[in-house]
XYZ file of C-alpha atoms in Angstrom:
554
model
C -20.069 -31.005 -29.528
C -22.830 -29.162 -27.694
C -21.856 -27.588 -24.381
C -24.554 -28.669 -21.903
C -23.298 -26.122 -19.402
C -23.868 -23.115 -21.669
C -27.236 -21.392 -21.014
C -27.285 -20.083 -24.595
C -27.681 -23.643 -25.917
C -31.073 -24.258 -24.283
C -34.537 -23.617 -25.691
C -38.083 -23.874 -24.350
C -39.315 -26.030 -27.240
C -40.170 -29.530 -26.019
C -39.995 -28.551 -22.366
C -42.603 -28.223 -19.681
C -42.967 -26.663 -16.231
C -45.015 -27.829 -13.273
C -46.463 -26.271 -10.143
C -47.724 -29.108 -7.961
C -48.477 -29.248 -4.251
C -49.481 -32.151 -2.054
C -51.171 -31.838 1.330
C -51.475 -34.760 3.727
C -53.373 -34.885 6.986
C -53.489 -37.806 9.406
C -55.683 -37.963 12.509
C -55.778 -40.707 15.129
C -57.912 -41.426 18.173
C -58.381 -44.466 20.338
C -59.212 -46.009 23.668
C -58.230 -49.275 25.342
C -58.576 -51.174 28.579
C -56.906 -54.198 30.204
C -57.937 -56.328 33.189
C -55.769 -58.934 34.924
C -56.678 -61.557 37.530
C -54.088 -63.667 39.317
C -50.369 -63.449 39.934
C -47.107 -64.415 38.207
C -47.800 -68.130 38.694
C -51.181 -68.012 36.940
C -53.027 -65.034 35.501
C -55.892 -64.332 33.154
C -55.979 -61.143 31.109
C -58.814 -59.597 29.162
C -58.873 -56.373 27.215
C -60.132 -54.409 24.281
C -59.246 -51.516 22.050
C -60.935 -49.149 19.643
C -58.887 -47.091 17.181
C -59.733 -44.548 14.530
C -57.273 -43.502 11.840
C -58.016 -41.151 8.975
C -55.655 -40.034 6.245
C -56.337 -37.464 3.544
C -54.156 -36.837 0.494
C -55.078 -33.799 -1.609
C -52.848 -32.909 -4.584
C -53.052 -29.460 -6.167
C -51.913 -28.730 -9.705
C -51.783 -25.458 -11.641
C -49.123 -26.564 -14.110
C -50.986 -25.845 -17.330
C -51.962 -22.313 -16.337
C -48.407 -21.523 -15.212
C -46.910 -23.053 -18.343
C -49.256 -21.035 -20.545
C -48.072 -17.877 -18.800
C -44.355 -18.548 -18.593
C -43.686 -20.008 -22.045
C -47.034 -20.531 -23.826
C -47.792 -17.009 -25.035
C -49.519 -15.895 -21.804
C -53.179 -15.805 -22.916
C -55.451 -13.499 -20.934
C -57.907 -16.352 -20.224
C -57.398 -19.962 -19.200
C -59.216 -22.557 -21.270
C -58.769 -25.821 -19.357
C -58.369 -29.223 -20.944
C -59.893 -30.811 -23.006
C -59.466 -27.589 -24.981
C -56.111 -27.616 -26.818
C -53.251 -25.906 -25.022
C -50.390 -23.783 -26.375
C -47.005 -25.436 -26.629
C -44.186 -24.350 -24.330
C -41.954 -22.627 -26.896
C -41.563 -19.090 -25.563
C -42.351 -17.832 -29.086
C -45.138 -15.576 -30.361
C -46.223 -18.095 -32.999
C -48.044 -21.406 -33.412
C -50.787 -20.687 -30.886
C -53.772 -23.059 -31.004
C -56.884 -21.954 -32.821
C -60.149 -21.755 -30.915
C -62.853 -21.652 -33.610
C -65.652 -22.041 -31.034
C -64.310 -19.457 -28.584
C -67.118 -17.405 -27.077
C -69.574 -20.299 -27.008
C -70.117 -23.187 -24.624
C -67.693 -22.999 -21.704
C -66.189 -19.703 -22.898
C -69.505 -17.925 -23.453
C -69.181 -14.393 -22.073
C -65.371 -14.484 -21.911
C -63.474 -11.351 -23.043
C -61.717 -11.359 -26.421
C -58.729 -13.704 -26.426
C -55.402 -11.850 -26.307
C -51.925 -13.418 -26.471
C -49.900 -11.135 -24.203
C -46.494 -12.709 -24.760
C -44.686 -15.295 -22.638
C -43.466 -14.008 -19.276
C -40.088 -15.619 -19.977
C -39.773 -15.691 -23.781
C -37.175 -17.711 -25.621
C -35.081 -14.601 -26.185
C -34.686 -14.152 -22.404
C -34.378 -17.795 -21.342
C -30.567 -17.706 -21.097
C -30.878 -15.044 -18.389
C -32.761 -17.464 -16.128
C -30.303 -20.372 -16.206
C -26.653 -20.406 -15.299
C -23.692 -22.781 -15.485
C -23.591 -25.489 -12.852
C -21.331 -28.411 -11.886
C -21.263 -29.849 -15.423
C -24.869 -28.996 -16.299
C -26.916 -25.828 -16.133
C -28.946 -24.907 -13.057
C -32.015 -22.689 -12.819
C -31.958 -19.229 -11.293
C -35.061 -20.136 -9.350
C -35.456 -16.850 -7.542
C -35.640 -14.935 -10.807
C -37.920 -17.500 -12.463
C -40.377 -17.516 -9.555
C -40.416 -13.708 -9.386
C -40.865 -12.967 -13.083
C -43.336 -15.790 -13.798
C -45.631 -15.017 -10.840
C -45.068 -18.549 -9.520
C -46.303 -17.732 -6.019
C -49.748 -16.692 -7.231
C -50.138 -19.784 -9.420
C -49.132 -21.996 -6.487
C -51.538 -20.217 -4.128
C -54.507 -20.613 -6.488
C -53.776 -24.176 -7.642
C -56.967 -26.289 -7.832
C -57.127 -29.822 -6.490
C -56.093 -32.584 -8.906
C -56.300 -36.329 -9.271
C -52.618 -37.039 -8.602
C -49.360 -35.387 -7.600
C -45.767 -35.483 -8.753
C -44.999 -38.002 -5.976
C -47.302 -40.537 -7.645
C -49.877 -40.327 -4.858
C -53.505 -40.074 -5.917
C -56.246 -37.959 -4.368
C -57.917 -40.008 -1.689
C -59.229 -40.350 1.829
C -59.150 -43.426 4.033
C -61.020 -43.743 7.323
C -60.247 -46.921 9.247
C -62.015 -47.939 12.456
C -60.912 -51.071 14.299
C -62.524 -52.771 17.279
C -60.720 -55.608 19.022
C -60.907 -57.797 22.112
C -58.457 -60.328 23.479
C -58.108 -62.874 26.239
C -54.830 -64.356 27.429
C -53.802 -67.017 29.953
C -50.271 -66.795 31.376
C -48.516 -69.234 33.672
C -45.155 -69.892 35.302
C -44.719 -73.369 36.793
C -41.977 -75.815 37.719
C -41.811 -79.237 36.097
C -39.373 -81.081 38.283
C -36.260 -78.929 38.284
C -37.247 -77.100 35.112
C -39.100 -73.814 34.877
C -41.887 -73.563 32.288
C -43.524 -70.288 31.241
C -46.466 -70.257 28.867
C -48.964 -67.893 27.292
C -52.106 -68.810 25.338
C -54.567 -66.325 23.929
C -56.790 -65.200 21.099
C -57.617 -61.807 19.640
C -60.714 -60.845 17.655
C -60.572 -57.714 15.522
C -63.086 -56.067 13.216
C -61.933 -53.550 10.620
C -64.226 -51.027 8.955
C -62.668 -49.052 6.104
C -64.148 -46.186 4.100
C -62.168 -45.248 1.004
C -62.934 -41.975 -0.753
C -61.807 -41.241 -4.289
C -61.891 -38.490 -6.878
C -63.068 -39.581 -10.321
C -62.760 -37.287 -13.331
C -65.221 -37.879 -16.191
C -65.870 -36.166 -19.507
C -68.556 -33.497 -19.337
C -71.588 -34.868 -21.243
C -72.129 -31.452 -22.867
C -68.960 -31.917 -24.918
C -69.217 -33.413 -28.418
C -66.910 -36.351 -29.244
C -63.250 -35.407 -29.708
C -61.954 -35.091 -33.268
C -60.038 -37.868 -34.958
C -56.247 -37.741 -34.532
C -54.608 -35.016 -36.640
C -58.022 -33.489 -37.419
C -58.890 -29.922 -36.304
C -61.158 -29.541 -33.303
C -64.058 -27.388 -34.460
C -65.309 -27.117 -30.856
C -61.966 -25.938 -29.442
C -62.526 -23.087 -27.035
C -66.044 -24.198 -26.135
C -65.321 -27.523 -24.455
C -66.167 -27.876 -20.781
C -63.615 -29.223 -18.291
C -64.112 -32.668 -16.841
C -66.770 -33.258 -14.236
C -65.245 -34.332 -10.916
C -67.096 -36.864 -8.782
C -66.230 -37.787 -5.198
C -67.232 -41.304 -4.187
C -66.883 -43.508 -1.095
C -66.795 -47.276 -0.708
C -67.077 -49.214 2.571
C -65.401 -52.515 3.439
C -65.781 -54.490 6.678
C -63.989 -57.681 7.698
C -63.151 -59.516 10.907
C -60.376 -61.895 11.942
C -59.649 -64.348 14.748
C -55.949 -64.338 15.652
C -54.867 -67.077 18.105
C -51.378 -67.375 19.599
C -49.462 -69.607 22.017
C -45.890 -69.597 23.313
C -43.801 -71.592 25.802
C -40.325 -71.157 27.275
C -38.621 -74.069 29.062
C -35.512 -73.638 31.198
C -33.613 -76.849 30.469
C -30.906 -75.508 32.786
C -30.431 -72.163 34.495
C -28.642 -70.781 31.428
C -30.233 -72.791 28.588
C -33.758 -71.973 27.403
C -35.891 -73.493 24.658
C -38.683 -71.351 23.215
C -41.547 -72.237 20.864
C -44.493 -70.247 19.543
C -47.484 -70.559 17.223
C -49.462 -67.553 16.034
C -51.670 -66.121 13.337
C -51.208 -62.505 12.275
C -53.091 -60.196 9.937
C -51.630 -57.423 7.766
C -53.907 -54.891 6.122
C -53.222 -53.878 2.505
C -51.217 -50.788 1.631
C -53.608 -47.793 1.813
C -52.168 -46.370 -1.425
C -53.167 -49.548 -3.265
C -56.763 -49.234 -2.028
C -57.452 -45.856 -3.612
C -59.569 -46.321 -6.751
C -58.847 -44.409 -9.896
C -56.132 -44.454 -12.523
C -52.841 -42.589 -12.365
C -50.219 -42.390 -15.122
C -46.626 -42.763 -13.973
C -45.088 -41.498 -17.241
C -45.625 -38.361 -19.353
C -46.327 -40.601 -22.365
C -49.512 -42.084 -20.854
C -48.243 -45.580 -21.609
C -47.825 -46.873 -18.042
C -50.399 -46.454 -15.300
C -51.471 -47.764 -11.917
C -55.015 -48.671 -10.951
C -56.280 -48.826 -7.378
C -58.201 -51.767 -5.950
C -60.642 -51.010 -3.146
C -61.488 -54.737 -2.852
C -58.070 -55.798 -1.551
C -58.260 -58.153 1.431
C -55.737 -58.328 4.281
C -53.241 -61.149 4.101
C -53.013 -63.761 6.832
C -49.823 -65.375 8.104
C -49.595 -68.603 10.131
C -46.311 -68.517 12.045
C -44.149 -71.147 13.740
C -41.085 -70.191 15.801
C -38.543 -72.398 17.598
C -35.554 -70.970 19.429
C -32.649 -71.989 21.657
C -30.785 -69.574 23.936
C -27.613 -70.193 25.917
C -26.568 -67.491 28.397
C -22.811 -67.228 28.863
C -22.784 -64.809 31.810
C -23.512 -61.134 32.393
C -25.174 -59.830 29.205
C -23.627 -62.517 27.005
C -25.757 -65.093 25.210
C -25.875 -67.203 22.058
C -29.182 -67.889 20.336
C -30.513 -69.853 17.373
C -34.050 -69.383 16.074
C -35.892 -71.077 13.232
C -39.159 -69.726 11.883
C -41.728 -70.402 9.198
C -44.442 -68.112 7.894
C -47.252 -69.381 5.682
C -48.864 -66.343 4.061
C -52.118 -66.352 2.096
C -53.740 -63.431 0.306
C -50.372 -61.773 -0.247
C -50.679 -58.790 -2.586
C -48.873 -58.857 -5.930
C -48.837 -56.542 -8.936
C -50.942 -57.677 -11.876
C -50.153 -56.014 -15.205
C -52.493 -55.946 -18.194
C -52.123 -54.308 -21.607
C -55.133 -52.723 -23.269
C -55.921 -50.042 -25.864
C -56.054 -46.512 -24.529
C -59.693 -46.222 -25.606
C -60.629 -48.880 -23.010
C -59.666 -46.483 -20.207
C -62.919 -44.563 -20.620
C -64.465 -46.877 -17.999
C -62.085 -45.262 -15.466
C -62.916 -41.715 -16.558
C -59.792 -41.328 -18.711
C -60.234 -40.243 -22.323
C -58.095 -38.579 -24.958
C -59.676 -35.254 -24.041
C -58.615 -35.545 -20.381
C -54.913 -35.871 -21.236
C -52.296 -33.145 -21.232
C -50.978 -31.949 -24.615
C -47.763 -33.912 -24.032
C -49.722 -37.098 -23.375
C -52.008 -36.506 -26.359
C -48.987 -36.122 -28.643
C -47.545 -39.380 -27.272
C -50.842 -41.208 -27.896
C -50.994 -39.832 -31.459
C -47.410 -40.964 -32.083
C -48.411 -44.511 -31.098
C -51.311 -44.633 -33.552
C -54.138 -42.839 -31.753
C -56.490 -43.745 -28.868
C -57.874 -46.918 -30.449
C -54.427 -48.320 -31.291
C -52.020 -47.046 -28.624
C -51.497 -49.650 -25.911
C -51.287 -48.884 -22.202
C -49.851 -51.100 -19.454
C -51.932 -50.969 -16.278
C -50.636 -52.327 -12.983
C -53.019 -53.172 -10.149
C -52.398 -54.801 -6.787
C -54.413 -58.009 -6.308
C -54.544 -60.741 -3.665
C -52.527 -63.695 -4.925
C -54.463 -66.993 -4.916
C -51.311 -68.892 -3.961
C -49.508 -69.407 -0.659
C -46.146 -67.952 0.208
C -43.965 -69.943 2.592
C -41.032 -68.133 4.172
C -38.464 -70.205 6.083
C -35.741 -68.551 8.082
C -32.845 -69.342 10.387
C -31.325 -66.703 12.651
C -28.184 -66.748 14.799
C -27.441 -64.168 17.513
C -24.346 -63.794 19.649
C -23.707 -61.119 22.273
C -20.386 -61.598 24.044
C -18.342 -59.400 26.399
C -14.693 -60.509 26.322
C -13.757 -59.549 29.869
C -13.342 -63.206 30.846
C -10.521 -63.487 28.275
C -8.940 -60.036 28.289
C -9.366 -58.586 31.778
C -5.972 -59.992 32.733
C -4.415 -57.899 29.970
C -6.100 -54.676 31.050
C -8.663 -54.712 28.224
C -11.886 -54.759 30.191
C -14.877 -53.406 28.269
C -14.181 -55.077 24.922
C -16.886 -57.223 23.319
C -18.930 -57.934 20.214
C -22.460 -58.553 18.970
C -23.343 -60.443 15.800
C -26.420 -61.550 13.901
C -26.735 -63.769 10.827
C -30.025 -64.558 9.083
C -30.831 -66.677 6.045
C -34.225 -66.632 4.348
C -35.785 -69.001 1.843
C -39.180 -68.336 0.289
C -41.363 -70.427 -1.977
C -44.624 -69.518 -3.676
C -47.324 -72.007 -4.593
C -50.552 -71.613 -6.539
C -51.805 -70.017 -9.717
C -49.981 -66.756 -9.053
C -47.108 -67.398 -6.633
C -46.425 -64.484 -4.336
C -43.001 -63.047 -3.654
C -42.058 -61.072 -0.557
C -40.160 -58.241 -2.215
C -37.209 -56.567 -0.578
C -36.414 -59.618 1.576
C -32.712 -60.408 1.291
C -31.847 -64.132 1.214
C -28.858 -63.476 3.481
C -28.142 -60.682 5.947
C -25.681 -60.163 8.752
C -24.522 -57.423 11.056
C -21.717 -57.313 13.580
C -20.364 -54.790 16.067
C -17.063 -54.672 17.917
C -17.254 -52.359 20.919
C -15.109 -50.964 23.716
C -16.584 -49.208 26.754
C -14.332 -48.269 29.654
C -12.351 -45.422 31.238
C -14.635 -42.782 29.722
C -14.264 -44.105 26.178
C -17.110 -45.630 24.173
C -16.236 -46.806 20.657
C -18.075 -49.043 18.206
C -17.326 -50.187 14.695
C -20.110 -52.062 12.957
C -20.969 -53.583 9.606
C -24.298 -54.411 7.985
C -24.699 -56.631 4.920
C -27.738 -57.467 2.778
C -27.620 -59.779 -0.201
C -29.217 -58.432 -3.375
C -32.915 -59.189 -3.754
C -35.970 -58.572 -5.912
C -37.637 -55.279 -5.019
C -40.773 -55.388 -7.189
C -43.416 -58.088 -7.258
C -44.257 -60.293 -10.226
C -46.296 -58.579 -12.888
C -43.736 -56.603 -14.820
C -42.046 -53.263 -14.568
C -42.177 -50.128 -16.717
C -44.590 -51.780 -19.130
C -42.468 -54.915 -19.668
C -44.451 -57.919 -18.315
C -41.531 -60.186 -17.353
C -39.115 -57.537 -16.085
C -38.481 -56.749 -12.415
C -36.174 -54.574 -10.345
C -33.351 -55.978 -8.202
C -30.729 -54.599 -5.850
C -27.039 -55.425 -5.678
C -25.393 -56.813 -2.564
C -24.692 -54.006 -0.128
C -22.401 -53.766 2.884
C -21.782 -50.657 4.957
C -19.351 -49.977 7.799
C -19.960 -47.309 10.442
C -17.990 -45.989 13.401
C -19.278 -44.178 16.477
C -17.475 -42.993 19.591
C -17.709 -40.701 22.577
C -15.027 -39.474 24.945
C -15.933 -38.355 28.461
C -13.255 -35.704 28.972
C -14.050 -35.275 32.648
C -13.379 -38.970 33.332
C -10.406 -39.238 30.982
C -8.496 -36.240 32.315
C -10.122 -35.564 35.668
C -11.755 -32.358 34.476
C -14.856 -30.860 36.034
C -18.128 -32.672 35.424
C -19.222 -29.530 33.542
C -16.849 -30.419 30.695
C -18.853 -31.808 27.725
C -18.302 -35.122 25.987
C -16.583 -35.243 22.599
C -18.366 -37.384 19.988
C -16.941 -38.579 16.659
C -19.095 -40.578 14.229
C -18.360 -41.787 10.717
C -21.251 -43.070 8.585
C -20.445 -45.204 5.520
C -16.797 -45.488 6.461
C -15.660 -46.967 3.115
C -17.875 -44.808 0.862
C -20.069 -47.624 -0.485
C -22.621 -47.095 -3.273
C -26.167 -48.438 -3.508
C -27.379 -49.718 -6.871
C -30.461 -51.328 -8.376
C -30.826 -52.834 -11.831
C -33.574 -53.542 -14.336
C -33.826 -57.345 -14.731
C -30.234 -57.732 -15.977
C -27.075 -56.967 -13.998
C -25.721 -54.616 -16.658
C -28.953 -52.557 -16.855
C -28.512 -50.028 -14.049
C -31.823 -48.592 -12.854
C -30.639 -46.405 -9.964
C -27.247 -45.679 -8.449
C -26.974 -43.767 -5.214
C -23.685 -42.539 -3.811
C -24.439 -41.189 -0.323
C -20.787 -40.506 0.404
C -18.969 -40.654 3.710
C -20.343 -38.561 6.569
C -18.130 -37.451 9.464
C -19.839 -35.886 12.467
C -17.897 -34.264 15.301
C -19.821 -32.848 18.220
C -19.920 -31.883 21.855
C -22.550 -33.167 24.244
C -23.086 -31.885 27.739
C -25.607 -31.019 30.438
C -25.935 -27.787 32.371
């Protein structure tokens, strides 16, 4: 069998290297005002706000130039795509032919010289070393001998990055005003508090995108497996920067009441309408491939609308004394315009409308397209976020209990012991032509904490549980229309504590506190699966973390 931990068993052929950088910049500014007339018994509020948020994402990519130097023969000139590129083999053979070199884009270039890969195949074993079961890279040596720093410094901007983010800018300006009436009155022996109001908000979004299109000076690309007689003369893609504006406004009313049935029993009810703007990443136009085979891609949608939720809440609270209380709350959310993933399959040649052609692909992607029959035959799955025409109804029931146990245990010298607990169940139902699904919402969750706080000791042990749920929306996954991703049930226990040594042992107040925390006490694993329970998609073993520290003030 092949030893995967032996550097001598590895070759460049079939590999690739990448130098990719992503810069993000976010700027915010805003102003607001509030006016109030009246007192606690009856008051009227009025206010407004203006906010500006801008976010820029600029990926940089110099992968092809670095790959040509490190393992592609190290040519003395860079001929960008759509000109053919040398394969990453680390050998001094099989370089692409450039029959049109010296004309078109390369007119005036010096004679083409293959200088030899900076890290040839014969030296590759010196740049990797055995690891914990699999080889690891000697990154310091690779970066030094391949001139990585210079390639990273001079990387040009690109359409997407290795994180999956696309080049884009979003400027969002919001203007809003609200009015609110608040009151606190007695109805017989019962106290009633109420609040009624409405908010108007206008959103103005400008979305900028980077579109790459074939240079019109280039002749059509050759048929698959045919030589490119214009190789070496082809011009790189023409990059266009465009902006699209969207403006919408919403009225968002709300009302809530709280009735003291008794001094320690309160009934609460609320009605409201809320608005959630679409994910900025989904707004960015342009196409981005999520696989090196150019068979799965995502497409932005600048026309996404916000989704609106009509909410009903009803709650009951019983206060047991001190900080103790027991509460039950029921809620319903009716959501329209919820965004879902829509997947379509189409021939690769149809992607020209988005500025993607065979000539704009990397050599790896071109080879994958050829293996699937060529641009007119190879199919591509495109996923795009759209507003679902249906309505999503989410019903929930939540129980809360906070209870110190001093009233039971103080006689036994156990003052300071207590617990908190929460249990929530969720049911959701989609209606309409394309029912929406709120992904990542567990049907059942609970958390509980047992605590002790007294005599300088603070200790808590807690558990959190989430039932497995669907984590991707309808529309398919990884090019399979009916497949989705799901998570397993997950429960985690944690422990935290602090010991005030000065109080415990009568030391000086200068003595620090000792803290001991244990995260993931029972070493649980997190796992997701691809449609079927036995098809593991990801498995994450965070391990158990023990933190011991000292905390003090001087």
